[in-house]
Amino acid sequence: MKSCLLCGVGGQGTVLASRIIAAAAMGKGLFARTAETIGMAQRGGSVVSHVRVGASVPSPLIPNGGADVLLGFEPGEVLRNLRYLKEGGTVITCPETVAPVTASLGGTAYDGGAILAYLREHLEKAAVLDTAAIVAVCGSPRVVNMALLGALAESGEMGLTLSEIETAMAKKIRPRFLDMNKKALELGAKTLSEKR
Amino acid sequence: MLELLMGNEAVALGAIAAGVRVVSGYPGTPSTEVLETIAKRNPGFVHVEWSVNEKAGLEVAAGAAYAGARSLVTMKQVGLNVASDPLMCVNYIGVKGGMVVYVADDPGPISSQTEQDTRHFGRYARIPVFDCSSPEEAFAMTMEAFDFSEKEGVPVILRSTTRVCHSCASVDVPEPKAPERAPGFEKDPRWVIFPRLSFESKKRLFAAEKTYAETFSGYGRNEIIGGGRIGIACGGVSFAYVMDAIRGHEEDYTVFKVATPYPFPAEKAASFLAGVEKVYVFEELDPVIEDALTMLRPAVPLFGKRDGTVPAAGELSADIVGSILGTAKAAPPFNEDAPFLPPRPPVLCAGCPHRASFYAVKQAMKGKKAIFCGDIGCYTLGNAAPLDMVDTCLCMGAGITVAQGLYHAGEEGQTFAFVGDSTFFASGITGVINAVYNKADLILVVLDNHTTAMTGHQPHPGLGITVMNEPTQVIDIASVLKGCGVASVRTADPFDRAAAEDAVKAAAAEEGVRAIIFRSPCVALEKGGTPLAVDAETCVGCGKCIRQLGCPALRKNGEKTAIDPALCVGCGLCQSVCPKGCIGKEEQ
């Protein structure tokens, strides 16, 4: 069984990304489960999607220390969910922080730089993806989730190849956005491979 | 075909596969996707409707089942309270076609007012309850629930919880087949509830409790797994958590999975109890299985919610189960020296018209005493700082009536009641009539964003469109209010700040029941406009826009304020608040 936790802020596209991972796993005959945050909590709040694939998956939620990989749409949300990561597990995150409104109002501190530094220092397998560059090439901030999926494929942590993820993605994206998302997938994979 | 299905989608496709003919319901997290999926995958033989509320929905489903058609009504757990009037009677009447009442419970609660447990309702109403533990089980169980209901001539409850409703699994879905034509309604005294009939029905319901319990002891989904000396009783998604938590230790445990919490399969339970030394009971919400086991006077000790072994409230997880059983690994300890992380609660979206409406009322009533009664919907989020515009929130439609109680109790200051358009239709109208009839003084603010936003944008009677995208009559909110005798009804665009504040001030100068309808579409339905930007030269970093509005697109950037172009839709509210006039369209 392989498990991936996707974490971010409501509206960033975590649900679509988790469905694509599950569909890619099903495409190669594996059983898949996901669990997502839907409803009130998704309006700009913390969201997580659990994805578990394998021959048998008893429950949709990943237990503490059960995630092979954490896919971060926002570094603070990675930090919030680190307890899910296996010892020696992989973190792939985009570096762009989103300050919670509570922090903007001045009630609390939110130091994105310190969070990234902490992740880099404490995790042997942390990859911070230059998603801004990928967004610039692809021309839309909406492709961040695909860039992360590309990097996930490249990491090999879920046992899914880039072409398996691409096939699953193509069934869930409207045709006119397909090229852009495909590009983001490839750039995500390439960026991670260059980091290694 | 193998599909990745959400639990709610699985229920919908299970219902279609079972030949459902009439589906009704009212949106409510985590139940909403069942009805949406039926509409999306409608093979053509299903009448599907968003009913005005759960009571209407349940009665529509009952009528269809009287005619011999299979029917399904969907709702969340608190919606069942609205539908409880017909629910507590249709059990006495019974049905001809299979009738399934699908109710989604919300442990946590994550998106609800309470941790209400529908299994109690089943027992209270003497309606059998099927409880599904996974999407794949939900698919099959839906069909079994229909078969049971039709065979026995009784409505049944199919219950699930958030982590079943909103988790996905691979499910094998057959092609739908059109059902045979329903036999039709036959006139008969059995359809008319009268004391004599109810007396006989009560005896029948009481006796059925016993026979169904026996039937359910033989139902394959009430299952005893393993042969270890430690017993675990569980149901619903807790079964999944248990199986996850005991991985690698299976030989120590005997797991009793309860799929029909009412009537409780006592015979099966007795054989489970006979083979173990002690029993843990893992279930979310209330100790329903635990109490049913206690009723059997077990000879072995029972550990659950009643003795504090299992948490009284909140969701369970494999970790919680594992820590109680002693099988869990400790969580990795490396969070202790981590940077501080503030909570990230949900907020009104950037560009949300509710923010503008709340702000208009707040500004217009500045310095005057006022109480703001809120209601159920996205606009409940108006209670957060800095808006702080929700002083009460109880249940659907209650803002309007709670405001009346405050007024009649002699509270000083103006009472306001905020209600969304969908909530207005669902349960606001009776409250308005009550206010007019009983001479209350209140300002009703209808936040009309042309949708049921919180649950994912379902249509409602004010929009002229059905769930199947067919055009229909528009029920105009202003006309309804006038028809109910509301003294004055004003309509304003909340983003036109002057007009919006004038409407509030004018209403505040009047007496009796008056209404303001703030009309502006939900920002999530609109194509985003051009983002605004802060001119860093002229911005003095006073932060007034942030402090007044709390818009997620506004943030501090060093000494200045900045706008996140990925979130901003250019609603212009911050522009109207900025004292320096330094927010505007970015110059190209």
GROMACS .gro file of N, CA and C in nm, chain A residues 58-173:
model
  348
   58PRO      N    1  -0.759  -0.067   0.394
   58PRO     CA    2  -0.873  -0.079   0.485
   58PRO      C    3  -0.950   0.052   0.506
   59SER      N    4  -0.879   0.165   0.521
   59SER     CA    5  -0.953   0.287   0.555
   59SER      C    6  -0.909   0.403   0.467
   60PRO      N    7  -0.999   0.499   0.446
   60PRO     CA    8  -0.965   0.609   0.356
   60PRO      C    9  -0.865   0.708   0.416
   61LEU      N   10  -0.853   0.712   0.548
   61LEU     CA   11  -0.766   0.812   0.611
   61LEU      C   12  -0.629   0.753   0.641
   62ILE      N   13  -0.525   0.828   0.609
   62ILE     CA   14  -0.389   0.786   0.637
   62ILE      C   15  -0.363   0.806   0.786
   63PRO      N   16  -0.311   0.704   0.854
   63PRO     CA   17  -0.280   0.726   0.996
   63PRO      C   18  -0.152   0.810   1.013
   64ASN      N   19  -0.127   0.858   1.134
   64ASN     CA   20  -0.002   0.929   1.163
   64ASN      C   21   0.116   0.843   1.120
   65GLY      N   22   0.214   0.906   1.057
   65GLY     CA   23   0.332   0.832   1.016
   65GLY      C   24   0.304   0.732   0.905
   66GLY      N   25   0.195   0.751   0.831
   66GLY     CA   26   0.157   0.653   0.729
   66GLY      C   27   0.173   0.700   0.586
   67ALA      N   28   0.211   0.827   0.567
   67ALA     CA   29   0.218   0.879   0.429
   67ALA      C   30   0.358   0.859   0.372
   68ASP      N   31   0.364   0.796   0.254
   68ASP     CA   32   0.493   0.784   0.185
   68ASP      C   33   0.538   0.920   0.135
   69VAL      N   34   0.439   1.003   0.100
   69VAL     CA   35   0.473   1.134   0.045
   69VAL      C   36   0.367   1.237   0.085
   70LEU      N   37   0.415   1.357   0.113
   70LEU     CA   38   0.328   1.471   0.140
   70LEU      C   39   0.342   1.566   0.022
   71LEU      N   40   0.229   1.596  -0.042
   71LEU     CA   41   0.232   1.689  -0.155
   71LEU      C   42   0.178   1.823  -0.107
   72GLY      N   43   0.265   1.924  -0.100
   72GLY     CA   44   0.228   2.049  -0.037
   72GLY      C   45   0.189   2.157  -0.137
   73PHE      N   46   0.069   2.210  -0.122
   73PHE     CA   47   0.025   2.322  -0.205
   73PHE      C   48   0.056   2.454  -0.135
   74GLU      N   49   0.098   2.443  -0.008
   74GLU     CA   50   0.129   2.563   0.071
   74GLU      C   51   0.217   2.514   0.186
   75PRO      N   52   0.335   2.576   0.206
   75PRO     CA   53   0.431   2.521   0.303
   75PRO      C   54   0.379   2.514   0.447
   76GLY      N   55   0.301   2.614   0.488
   76GLY     CA   56   0.246   2.611   0.623
   76GLY      C   57   0.157   2.489   0.645
   77GLU      N   58   0.083   2.453   0.540
   77GLU     CA   59  -0.006   2.337   0.550
   77GLU      C   60   0.074   2.207   0.554
   78VAL      N   61   0.193   2.206   0.491
   78VAL     CA   62   0.283   2.091   0.503
   78VAL      C   63   0.325   2.076   0.649
   79LEU      N   64   0.366   2.186   0.708
   79LEU     CA   65   0.409   2.183   0.848
   79LEU      C   66   0.295   2.134   0.938
   80ARG      N   67   0.175   2.184   0.911
   80ARG     CA   68   0.059   2.149   0.993
   80ARG      C   69   0.033   1.997   0.989
   81ASN      N   70   0.070   1.934   0.875
   81ASN     CA   71   0.035   1.793   0.856
   81ASN      C   72   0.154   1.698   0.859
   82LEU      N   73   0.267   1.746   0.909
   82LEU     CA   74   0.388   1.662   0.910
   82LEU      C   75   0.371   1.531   0.986
   83ARG      N   76   0.278   1.531   1.081
   83ARG     CA   77   0.261   1.409   1.161
   83ARG      C   78   0.221   1.289   1.075
   84TYR      N   79   0.165   1.316   0.958
   84TYR     CA   80   0.124   1.206   0.871
   84TYR      C   81   0.241   1.139   0.800
   85LEU      N   82   0.354   1.209   0.792
   85LEU     CA   83   0.466   1.159   0.709
   85LEU      C   84   0.537   1.043   0.777
   86LYS      N   85   0.565   0.941   0.694
   86LYS     CA   86   0.646   0.827   0.740
   86LYS      C   87   0.785   0.876   0.776
   87GLU      N   88   0.852   0.804   0.863
   87GLU     CA   89   0.991   0.837   0.889
   87GLU      C   90   1.069   0.818   0.759
   88GLY      N   91   1.143   0.920   0.719
   88GLY     CA   92   1.218   0.912   0.594
   88GLY      C   93   1.132   0.932   0.471
   89GLY      N   94   1.006   0.974   0.488
   89GLY     CA   95   0.917   0.997   0.374
   89GLY      C   96   0.953   1.124   0.298
   90THR      N   97   0.890   1.137   0.181
   90THR     CA   98   0.923   1.247   0.091
   90THR      C   99   0.822   1.361   0.103
   91VAL      N  100   0.873   1.485   0.098
   91VAL     CA  101   0.785   1.602   0.090
   91VAL      C  102   0.814   1.675  -0.041
   92ILE      N  103   0.709   1.700  -0.117
   92ILE     CA  104   0.723   1.784  -0.236
   92ILE      C  105   0.629   1.901  -0.216
   93THR      N  106   0.682   2.021  -0.216
   93THR     CA  107   0.594   2.135  -0.189
   93THR      C  108   0.626   2.252  -0.281
   94CYS      N  109   0.525   2.334  -0.305
   94CYS     CA  110   0.552   2.461  -0.371
   94CYS      C  111   0.586   2.562  -0.260
   95PRO      N  112   0.668   2.662  -0.291
   95PRO     CA  113   0.717   2.751  -0.186
   95PRO      C  114   0.623   2.869  -0.154
   96GLU      N  115   0.522   2.892  -0.239
   96GLU     CA  116   0.440   3.012  -0.219
   96GLU      C  117   0.353   2.999  -0.094
   97THR      N  118   0.370   3.093  -0.002
   97THR     CA  119   0.290   3.088   0.120
   97THR      C  120   0.162   3.168   0.101
   98VAL      N  121   0.058   3.126   0.171
   98VAL     CA  122  -0.068   3.200   0.174
   98VAL      C  123  -0.095   3.231   0.321
   99ALA      N  124  -0.086   3.359   0.356
   99ALA     CA  125  -0.106   3.394   0.497
   99ALA      C  126  -0.253   3.379   0.533
  100PRO      N  127  -0.284   3.313   0.644
  100PRO     CA  128  -0.424   3.305   0.685
  100PRO      C  129  -0.475   3.445   0.721
  101VAL      N  130  -0.607   3.468   0.703
  101VAL     CA  131  -0.663   3.600   0.734
  101VAL      C  132  -0.636   3.635   0.880
  102THR      N  133  -0.636   3.535   0.967
  102THR     CA  134  -0.610   3.561   1.110
  102THR      C  135  -0.473   3.629   1.126
  103ALA      N  136  -0.375   3.587   1.041
  103ALA     CA  137  -0.242   3.647   1.049
  103ALA      C  138  -0.241   3.788   0.991
  104SER      N  139  -0.311   3.807   0.878
  104SER     CA  140  -0.316   3.941   0.816
  104SER      C  141  -0.377   4.043   0.911
  105LEU      N  142  -0.473   3.998   0.991
  105LEU     CA  143  -0.539   4.091   1.083
  105LEU      C  144  -0.447   4.129   1.199
  106GLY      N  145  -0.332   4.067   1.204
  106GLY     CA  146  -0.233   4.108   1.303
  106GLY      C  147  -0.242   4.033   1.434
  107GLY      N  148  -0.337   3.941   1.443
  107GLY     CA  149  -0.353   3.867   1.567
  107GLY      C  150  -0.239   3.770   1.591
  108THR      N  151  -0.186   3.714   1.481
  108THR     CA  152  -0.084   3.610   1.496
  108THR      C  153   0.026   3.629   1.392
  109ALA      N  154   0.137   3.564   1.416
  109ALA     CA  155   0.248   3.574   1.321
  109ALA      C  156   0.238   3.462   1.218
  110TYR      N  157   0.288   3.486   1.101
  110TYR     CA  158   0.296   3.380   0.999
  110TYR      C  159   0.420   3.406   0.917
  111ASP      N  160   0.524   3.328   0.940
  111ASP     CA  161   0.653   3.353   0.877
  111ASP      C  162   0.682   3.240   0.777
  112GLY      N  163   0.645   3.266   0.650
  112GLY     CA  164   0.661   3.165   0.546
  112GLY      C  165   0.805   3.121   0.527
  113GLY      N  166   0.897   3.218   0.534
  113GLY     CA  167   1.039   3.187   0.515
  113GLY      C  168   1.090   3.091   0.622
  114ALA      N  169   1.050   3.118   0.745
  114ALA     CA  170   1.093   3.031   0.856
  114ALA      C  171   1.036   2.891   0.840
  115ILE      N  172   0.914   2.884   0.789
  115ILE     CA  173   0.850   2.753   0.770
  115ILE      C  174   0.927   2.671   0.666
  116LEU      N  175   0.960   2.735   0.553
  116LEU     CA  176   1.036   2.665   0.449
  116LEU      C  177   1.174   2.621   0.501
  117ALA      N  178   1.238   2.711   0.573
  117ALA     CA  179   1.370   2.679   0.628
  117ALA      C  180   1.361   2.559   0.722
  118TYR      N  181   1.257   2.558   0.802
  118TYR     CA  182   1.238   2.447   0.896
  118TYR      C  183   1.219   2.315   0.821
  119LEU      N  184   1.138   2.318   0.716
  119LEU     CA  185   1.113   2.196   0.640
  119LEU      C  186   1.242   2.144   0.577
  120ARG      N  187   1.318   2.237   0.518
  120ARG     CA  188   1.444   2.198   0.453
  120ARG      C  189   1.540   2.137   0.554
  121GLU      N  190   1.544   2.197   0.673
  121GLU     CA  191   1.641   2.154   0.773
  121GLU      C  192   1.604   2.020   0.836
  122HIS      N  193   1.474   1.996   0.853
  122HIS     CA  194   1.433   1.878   0.929
  122HIS      C  195   1.397   1.757   0.846
  123LEU      N  196   1.387   1.774   0.716
  123LEU     CA  197   1.345   1.661   0.634
  123LEU      C  198   1.455   1.628   0.535
  124GLU      N  199   1.498   1.502   0.537
  124GLU     CA  200   1.606   1.467   0.445
  124GLU      C  201   1.555   1.465   0.301
  125LYS      N  202   1.427   1.429   0.285
  125LYS     CA  203   1.374   1.424   0.150
  125LYS      C  204   1.266   1.531   0.130
  126ALA      N  205   1.307   1.658   0.132
  126ALA     CA  206   1.214   1.767   0.106
  126ALA      C  207   1.254   1.834  -0.025
  127ALA      N  208   1.160   1.842  -0.116
  127ALA     CA  209   1.186   1.909  -0.243
  127ALA      C  210   1.094   2.030  -0.254
  128VAL      N  211   1.155   2.148  -0.266
  128VAL     CA  212   1.077   2.269  -0.285
  128VAL      C  213   1.079   2.301  -0.434
  129LEU      N  214   0.963   2.296  -0.493
  129LEU     CA  215   0.954   2.307  -0.639
  129LEU      C  216   0.938   2.453  -0.679
  130ASP      N  217   1.011   2.496  -0.781
  130ASP     CA  218   0.997   2.635  -0.825
  130ASP      C  219   0.870   2.648  -0.910
  131THR      N  220   0.756   2.647  -0.843
  131THR     CA  221   0.629   2.648  -0.917
  131THR      C  222   0.605   2.782  -0.985
  132ALA      N  223   0.663   2.890  -0.931
  132ALA     CA  224   0.643   3.021  -0.994
  132ALA      C  225   0.696   3.020  -1.138
  133ALA      N  226   0.811   2.957  -1.157
  133ALA     CA  227   0.869   2.951  -1.292
  133ALA      C  228   0.780   2.867  -1.383
  134ILE      N  229   0.726   2.758  -1.330
  134ILE     CA  230   0.638   2.672  -1.411
  134ILE      C  231   0.511   2.747  -1.447
  135VAL      N  232   0.456   2.818  -1.349
  135VAL     CA  233   0.335   2.898  -1.373
  135VAL      C  234   0.363   3.002  -1.482
  136ALA      N  235   0.481   3.064  -1.476
  136ALA     CA  236   0.516   3.166  -1.575
  136ALA      C  237   0.522   3.107  -1.716
  137VAL      N  238   0.580   2.989  -1.728
  137VAL     CA  239   0.589   2.925  -1.860
  137VAL      C  240   0.451   2.884  -1.911
  138CYS      N  241   0.369   2.828  -1.819
  138CYS     CA  242   0.238   2.775  -1.861
  138CYS      C  243   0.133   2.885  -1.873
  139GLY      N  244   0.154   2.996  -1.803
  139GLY     CA  245   0.064   3.110  -1.819
  139GLY      C  246  -0.061   3.106  -1.734
  140SER      N  247  -0.067   3.020  -1.632
  140SER     CA  248  -0.183   3.022  -1.543
  140SER      C  249  -0.144   2.970  -1.405
  141PRO      N  250  -0.189   3.039  -1.300
  141PRO     CA  251  -0.160   2.990  -1.165
  141PRO      C  252  -0.235   2.860  -1.133
  142ARG      N  253  -0.328   2.823  -1.220
  142ARG     CA  254  -0.410   2.704  -1.193
  142ARG      C  255  -0.337   2.572  -1.219
  143VAL      N  256  -0.215   2.579  -1.271
  143VAL     CA  257  -0.145   2.454  -1.306
  143VAL      C  258  -0.054   2.403  -1.194
  144VAL      N  259  -0.051   2.472  -1.080
  144VAL     CA  260   0.038   2.431  -0.971
  144VAL      C  261   0.013   2.285  -0.932
  145ASN      N  262  -0.117   2.246  -0.928
  145ASN     CA  263  -0.145   2.108  -0.888
  145ASN      C  264  -0.083   2.007  -0.987
  146MET      N  265  -0.085   2.041  -1.117
  146MET     CA  266  -0.027   1.949  -1.215
  146MET      C  267   0.125   1.943  -1.203
  147ALA      N  268   0.187   2.059  -1.177
  147ALA     CA  269   0.333   2.060  -1.158
  147ALA      C  270   0.370   1.968  -1.041
  148LEU      N  271   0.291   1.975  -0.934
  148LEU     CA  272   0.319   1.889  -0.819
  148LEU      C  273   0.299   1.741  -0.855
  149LEU      N  274   0.196   1.713  -0.935
  149LEU     CA  275   0.173   1.574  -0.976
  149LEU      C  276   0.288   1.522  -1.063
  150GLY      N  277   0.341   1.611  -1.149
  150GLY     CA  278   0.456   1.572  -1.231
  150GLY      C  279   0.575   1.534  -1.143
  151ALA      N  280   0.598   1.616  -1.043
  151ALA     CA  281   0.709   1.588  -0.951
  151ALA      C  282   0.683   1.460  -0.872
  152LEU      N  283   0.556   1.438  -0.836
  152LEU     CA  284   0.520   1.315  -0.763
  152LEU      C  285   0.555   1.192  -0.848
  153ALA      N  286   0.520   1.198  -0.977
  153ALA     CA  287   0.552   1.086  -1.066
  153ALA      C  288   0.704   1.065  -1.071
  154GLU      N  289   0.777   1.175  -1.088
  154GLU     CA  290   0.922   1.168  -1.099
  154GLU      C  291   0.985   1.109  -0.971
  155SER      N  292   0.925   1.139  -0.857
  155SER     CA  293   0.981   1.089  -0.730
  155SER      C  294   0.969   0.937  -0.719
  156GLY      N  295   0.872   0.880  -0.791
  156GLY     CA  296   0.852   0.735  -0.787
  156GLY      C  297   0.788   0.686  -0.659
  157GLU      N  298   0.753   0.776  -0.567
  157GLU     CA  299   0.706   0.736  -0.434
  157GLU      C  300   0.570   0.666  -0.435
  158MET      N  301   0.487   0.696  -0.536
  158MET     CA  302   0.357   0.630  -0.540
  158MET      C  303   0.356   0.514  -0.639
  159GLY      N  304   0.471   0.489  -0.700
  159GLY     CA  305   0.477   0.380  -0.797
  159GLY      C  306   0.400   0.410  -0.924
  160LEU      N  307   0.381   0.539  -0.954
  160LEU     CA  308   0.307   0.578  -1.074
  160LEU      C  309   0.399   0.655  -1.168
  161THR      N  310   0.394   0.623  -1.296
  161THR     CA  311   0.481   0.691  -1.392
  161THR      C  312   0.413   0.818  -1.442
  162LEU      N  313   0.493   0.903  -1.505
  162LEU     CA  314   0.440   1.028  -1.561
  162LEU      C  315   0.332   0.998  -1.664
  163SER      N  316   0.354   0.897  -1.746
  163SER     CA  317   0.254   0.871  -1.851
  163SER      C  318   0.125   0.814  -1.791
  164GLU      N  319   0.136   0.739  -1.682
  164GLU     CA  320   0.014   0.690  -1.616
  164GLU      C  321  -0.067   0.806  -1.557
  165ILE      N  322   0.004   0.901  -1.498
  165ILE     CA  323  -0.066   1.017  -1.442
  165ILE      C  324  -0.124   1.104  -1.554
  166GLU      N  325  -0.049   1.114  -1.662
  166GLU     CA  326  -0.095   1.197  -1.774
  166GLU      C  327  -0.223   1.138  -1.835
  167THR      N  328  -0.226   1.005  -1.849
  167THR     CA  329  -0.345   0.940  -1.905
  167THR      C  330  -0.466   0.967  -1.815
  168ALA      N  331  -0.446   0.957  -1.684
  168ALA     CA  332  -0.557   0.981  -1.590
  168ALA      C  333  -0.599   1.127  -1.595
  169MET      N  334  -0.501   1.216  -1.605
  169MET     CA  335  -0.529   1.359  -1.608
  169MET      C  336  -0.612   1.396  -1.730
  170ALA      N  337  -0.575   1.338  -1.844
  170ALA     CA  338  -0.640   1.374  -1.970
  170ALA      C  339  -0.790   1.346  -1.966
  171LYS      N  340  -0.833   1.251  -1.881
  171LYS     CA  341  -0.975   1.219  -1.874
  171LYS      C  342  -1.052   1.317  -1.784
  172LYS      N  343  -0.979   1.397  -1.707
  172LYS     CA  344  -1.047   1.484  -1.612
  172LYS      C  345  -1.034   1.633  -1.644
  173ILE      N  346  -0.960   1.665  -1.747
  173ILE     CA  347  -0.936   1.806  -1.780
  173ILE      C  348  -1.005   1.837  -1.913
   0.00000   0.00000   0.00000
